[in-house]
């Protein structure tokens, strides 16, 4: 999971990557979301994710095998209420409550129930705050997950490319991943999702990973036009990555892609 922010990392670090406390961390400042209180549904001492992205700020899965359990629904509720009480008294006021952290939040077996608890606590303490989730979308095939996404103001789903080869090289799914099936699910729930795409350049293990080139951008744009999400967020690398030879996309490249998204009639934000 890649959260673009000024971080408050846990004391476990490898190669400048971060492991977040669980179940609540922050607040942090997100480039795209503002003052964000993080909700980490993965263990506090490691990473659990259905992807193993080469740019992930939490590092590679193999380097952060957890020993602790995932937080229970009740642990999440109690920790969040305690933090919201503190913020109500002392500040700051959160702009958003964000499911993110050490891996894929939709993997939690009680994700849907936890979302209901979080929505209720938000309404009690900071009703103006939005609910967000950063996800790689691998679990949206589950009906209860798709239903839970209705609670979110920002259901941010990753789609870095539509190239199967690029996905295997960069996002590196654990297990079966069919991008065409993912596109079908994303299209089905298009009215409640934001598509998030990482554009970058450089190499990984001697292979080019530049998805700013037309052979990647044009097919991706075609799919964006098909899905027609609420919004598209495009961004680039913001901090050190576990793969050392990755490079930022330029401002000019991102702006040009953003304009092409807007030409489709889809709102687009660009973070550099």
Coordinates of C-alpha atoms in Angstrom, one line a residue:
X1 CA 0.0 0.0 0.0
X2 CA 1.3 3.4 -0.9
X3 CA 0.1 6.3 1.2
X4 CA 1.5 9.6 0.1
X5 CA 2.0 11.5 3.4
X6 CA 4.1 13.0 6.1
X7 CA 4.4 9.8 8.2
X8 CA 4.5 8.8 11.8
X9 CA 6.1 5.4 11.3
X10 CA 6.3 2.5 13.7
X11 CA 9.8 1.7 15.0
X12 CA 10.2 -1.2 12.6
X13 CA 12.0 0.1 9.5
X14 CA 13.9 -1.5 6.6
X15 CA 15.5 0.5 3.8
X16 CA 13.5 3.6 4.9
X17 CA 10.2 1.8 4.5
X18 CA 7.6 2.1 7.2
X19 CA 5.4 -0.2 9.2
X20 CA 2.4 1.5 10.7
X21 CA 0.9 1.0 14.2
X22 CA -2.3 -0.9 14.4
X23 CA -5.2 -0.4 14.5
X24 CA -5.0 3.5 14.5
X25 CA -2.1 5.7 13.3
X26 CA -1.6 9.4 12.7
X27 CA -3.1 11.7 12.0
X28 CA -0.8 12.2 8.9
X29 CA -0.9 14.8 6.1
X30 CA -1.9 13.2 2.8
X31 CA -1.1 15.0 -0.5
X32 CA -4.6 14.1 -1.7
X33 CA -6.8 13.8 1.3
X34 CA -5.7 16.4 3.9
X35 CA -5.5 15.6 7.6
X36 CA -6.0 11.9 7.6
X37 CA -6.4 9.5 10.6
X38 CA -5.3 6.1 9.5
X39 CA -7.0 2.8 10.2
X40 CA -4.7 -0.2 9.8
X41 CA -6.5 -3.5 9.7
X42 CA -3.3 -5.5 9.3
X43 CA -0.8 -6.6 12.1
X44 CA 1.3 -3.9 13.7
X45 CA 4.6 -5.7 13.2
X46 CA 4.5 -6.6 9.5
X47 CA 2.9 -6.4 6.1
X48 CA 0.0 -8.5 4.7
X49 CA -1.0 -7.7 1.2
X50 CA -2.4 -9.4 -1.9
X51 CA 0.1 -7.3 -4.0
X52 CA 3.8 -6.9 -3.5
X53 CA 4.4 -3.7 -5.4
X54 CA 8.0 -2.7 -6.1
X55 CA 7.2 0.9 -5.0
X56 CA 5.4 0.2 -1.8
X57 CA 6.5 2.4 1.1
X58 CA 5.9 -0.6 3.5
X59 CA 8.6 -2.6 1.6
X60 CA 8.5 -6.1 0.2
X61 CA 6.2 -8.7 1.8
X62 CA 9.1 -11.1 2.5
X63 CA 11.0 -8.4 4.5
X64 CA 8.1 -7.8 7.0
X65 CA 6.5 -11.1 7.8
X66 CA 4.2 -10.4 10.8
X67 CA 4.1 -12.4 14.0
X68 CA 1.1 -10.6 15.6
X69 CA -2.5 -11.1 14.7
X70 CA -4.8 -8.8 12.8
X71 CA -6.8 -6.5 15.1
X72 CA -10.3 -7.6 16.0
X73 CA -13.4 -5.6 15.2
X74 CA -13.7 -4.7 18.9
X75 CA -10.1 -3.6 19.1
X76 CA -10.5 -1.3 16.1
X77 CA -13.7 0.2 17.5
X78 CA -12.2 0.9 20.9
X79 CA -8.9 2.3 19.6
X80 CA -10.7 4.5 17.1
X81 CA -13.2 5.9 19.7
X82 CA -10.3 6.6 22.1
X83 CA -8.4 8.5 19.4
X84 CA -11.5 10.5 18.2
X85 CA -12.2 11.5 21.8
X86 CA -8.7 12.8 22.1
X87 CA -8.8 14.7 18.9
X88 CA -12.2 16.2 19.8
X89 CA -10.6 17.6 23.0
X90 CA -7.1 18.5 21.7
X91 CA -7.3 18.5 17.9
X92 CA -6.5 18.4 15.1
X93 CA -9.8 18.0 13.4
X94 CA -9.5 15.2 10.8
X95 CA -10.5 15.8 7.2
X96 CA -10.8 12.1 6.6
X97 CA -10.6 8.7 8.3
X98 CA -8.6 6.5 6.0
X99 CA -8.4 2.7 5.8
X100 CA -4.7 2.1 4.8
X101 CA -1.5 0.9 6.5
X102 CA 0.4 -2.3 6.3
X103 CA -1.3 -4.0 3.4
X104 CA -4.7 -4.5 1.8
X105 CA -7.5 -3.5 4.1
X106 CA -10.2 -5.3 2.2
X107 CA -8.5 -8.6 3.2
X108 CA -9.7 -8.3 6.8
X109 CA -12.5 -10.9 7.3
X110 CA -14.7 -8.4 9.1
X111 CA -14.0 -5.4 6.9
X112 CA -17.7 -4.8 6.2
X113 CA -18.6 -4.8 9.9
X114 CA -15.7 -2.6 10.9
X115 CA -16.7 -0.1 8.2
X116 CA -20.1 0.2 9.8
X117 CA -18.5 0.8 13.2
X118 CA -16.2 3.5 11.8
X119 CA -19.1 5.3 10.0
X120 CA -21.1 5.4 13.3
X121 CA -18.1 6.8 15.3
X122 CA -17.4 9.3 12.5
X123 CA -21.0 10.5 12.7
X124 CA -20.8 10.8 16.5
X125 CA -17.5 12.7 16.8
X126 CA -16.6 14.4 13.4
X127 CA -19.6 14.1 11.1
X128 CA -18.0 16.4 8.6
X129 CA -15.0 14.1 8.1
X130 CA -15.0 11.8 5.1
X131 CA -14.3 8.1 5.0
X132 CA -11.6 6.9 2.6
X133 CA -10.0 3.5 1.8
X134 CA -6.9 2.9 -0.2
X135 CA -7.2 -0.5 -1.9
X136 CA -5.7 -2.6 -4.7
X137 CA -9.3 -3.8 -5.4
X138 CA -8.4 -7.5 -5.3
X139 CA -11.3 -8.3 -3.0
X140 CA -14.1 -6.4 -4.6
X141 CA -15.5 -9.7 -6.0
X142 CA -17.0 -10.2 -2.6
X143 CA -20.6 -8.9 -2.4
X144 CA -20.2 -7.7 1.3
X145 CA -17.1 -5.7 0.3
X146 CA -18.9 -4.0 -2.6
X147 CA -21.8 -3.2 -0.3
X148 CA -19.4 -1.8 2.3
X149 CA -17.9 0.6 -0.2
X150 CA -21.2 2.5 -0.3
X151 CA -20.2 4.0 3.1
X152 CA -17.1 5.7 1.6
X153 CA -16.7 9.2 0.3
X154 CA -13.4 8.1 -1.3
X155 CA -13.3 4.4 -2.3
X156 CA -9.8 4.6 -3.9
X157 CA -9.1 1.6 -6.1
X158 CA -5.7 0.9 -7.7
X159 CA -5.3 0.3 -11.4
X160 CA -1.7 1.1 -12.4
X161 CA -2.1 -0.3 -15.9
X162 CA -4.1 -2.8 -18.0
X163 CA -0.9 -4.6 -19.2
X164 CA -0.8 -8.1 -17.7
X165 CA 3.0 -8.2 -18.1
X166 CA 3.4 -4.9 -16.3
X167 CA 1.2 -6.0 -13.5
X168 CA 3.2 -9.1 -12.9
X169 CA 6.5 -7.1 -13.0
X170 CA 5.4 -4.1 -10.9
X171 CA 2.3 -4.8 -8.8
X172 CA 3.2 -8.5 -8.4
X173 CA -0.1 -10.1 -7.3
X174 CA 0.0 -12.9 -4.8
X175 CA -2.1 -15.6 -6.4
X176 CA -4.5 -15.4 -9.3
X177 CA -5.2 -11.9 -10.7
X178 CA -7.2 -11.3 -13.8
X179 CA -7.1 -7.6 -14.8
X180 CA -10.0 -8.0 -17.2
X181 CA -12.1 -9.5 -14.4
X182 CA -11.0 -6.6 -12.2
X183 CA -12.1 -4.1 -14.8
X184 CA -15.5 -5.7 -14.9
X185 CA -16.0 -5.4 -11.2
X186 CA -14.7 -1.8 -11.2
X187 CA -17.1 -1.0 -14.0
X188 CA -20.0 -2.5 -12.0
X189 CA -19.3 -0.2 -9.0
X190 CA -18.0 2.8 -11.0
X191 CA -20.4 5.3 -9.4
X192 CA -18.8 4.8 -6.0
X193 CA -15.1 4.5 -6.7
X194 CA -12.0 6.6 -7.5
X195 CA -9.3 5.0 -9.7
X196 CA -5.8 5.6 -8.4
X197 CA -2.8 5.1 -10.7
X198 CA 0.9 5.3 -10.0
X199 CA 3.0 6.6 -13.0
X200 CA 6.7 6.2 -12.8
X201 CA 9.9 5.5 -14.7
X202 CA 13.2 3.7 -14.1
X203 CA 14.1 0.0 -14.0
X204 CA 13.5 -3.0 -11.8
X205 CA 15.8 -6.0 -12.0
X206 CA 17.1 -4.8 -15.3
X207 CA 13.6 -4.3 -16.8
X208 CA 12.0 -1.0 -17.8
X209 CA 9.0 0.0 -15.7
X210 CA 8.1 3.3 -17.5
X211 CA 4.3 3.3 -17.8
X212 CA 4.2 6.9 -19.0
X213 CA 4.7 5.7 -22.5
X214 CA 1.9 5.7 -25.0
X215 CA 1.7 1.9 -25.3
X216 CA 0.6 1.9 -21.6
X217 CA -1.2 5.2 -21.4
X218 CA -3.6 4.7 -24.4
X219 CA -5.0 1.3 -23.3
X220 CA -5.3 2.6 -19.7
X221 CA -7.3 5.7 -20.9
X222 CA -9.6 3.5 -23.0
X223 CA -10.4 1.5 -19.8
X224 CA -10.9 4.6 -17.8
X225 CA -13.4 5.7 -20.4
X226 CA -15.2 2.4 -20.0
X227 CA -15.2 2.3 -16.2
X228 CA -16.2 6.0 -15.9
X229 CA -15.3 6.3 -12.2
X230 CA -16.2 9.3 -10.0
X231 CA -12.7 10.5 -10.3
X232 CA -9.1 9.5 -11.2
X233 CA -6.1 10.2 -9.0
X234 CA -2.8 10.0 -10.8
X235 CA 0.4 10.4 -8.8
X236 CA 4.1 9.4 -8.8
X237 CA 6.8 8.3 -6.3
X238 CA 7.0 10.5 -3.2
X239 CA 9.5 8.7 -1.0
X240 CA 12.2 6.0 -1.1
X241 CA 11.1 2.7 -2.5
X242 CA 12.3 -0.8 -1.9
X243 CA 13.4 -1.1 -5.5
X244 CA 16.2 1.4 -5.7
X245 CA 16.2 2.4 -9.4
X246 CA 12.7 3.7 -9.7
X247 CA 12.2 7.3 -10.9
X248 CA 9.5 9.9 -10.6
X249 CA 7.3 10.7 -13.6
X250 CA 7.7 14.4 -14.5
X251 CA 5.2 17.1 -13.8
X252 CA 4.8 17.6 -17.6
X253 CA 4.0 13.9 -18.1
X254 CA 1.5 13.7 -15.3
X255 CA -0.2 16.9 -16.4
X256 CA -0.5 15.7 -20.0
X257 CA -2.1 12.4 -18.8
X258 CA -4.4 14.3 -16.5
X259 CA -5.7 16.4 -19.4
X260 CA -6.4 13.3 -21.4
X261 CA -8.5 11.9 -18.6
X262 CA -10.4 15.2 -18.3
X263 CA -11.0 15.1 -22.0
X264 CA -13.0 11.8 -21.4
X265 CA -15.3 13.8 -19.1
X266 CA -13.8 12.3 -16.0
X267 CA -12.5 14.4 -13.1
X268 CA -8.8 14.0 -12.5
X269 CA -6.4 15.1 -9.8
X270 CA -2.6 15.1 -10.2
X271 CA -0.1 14.8 -7.3
X272 CA 3.6 15.3 -8.1

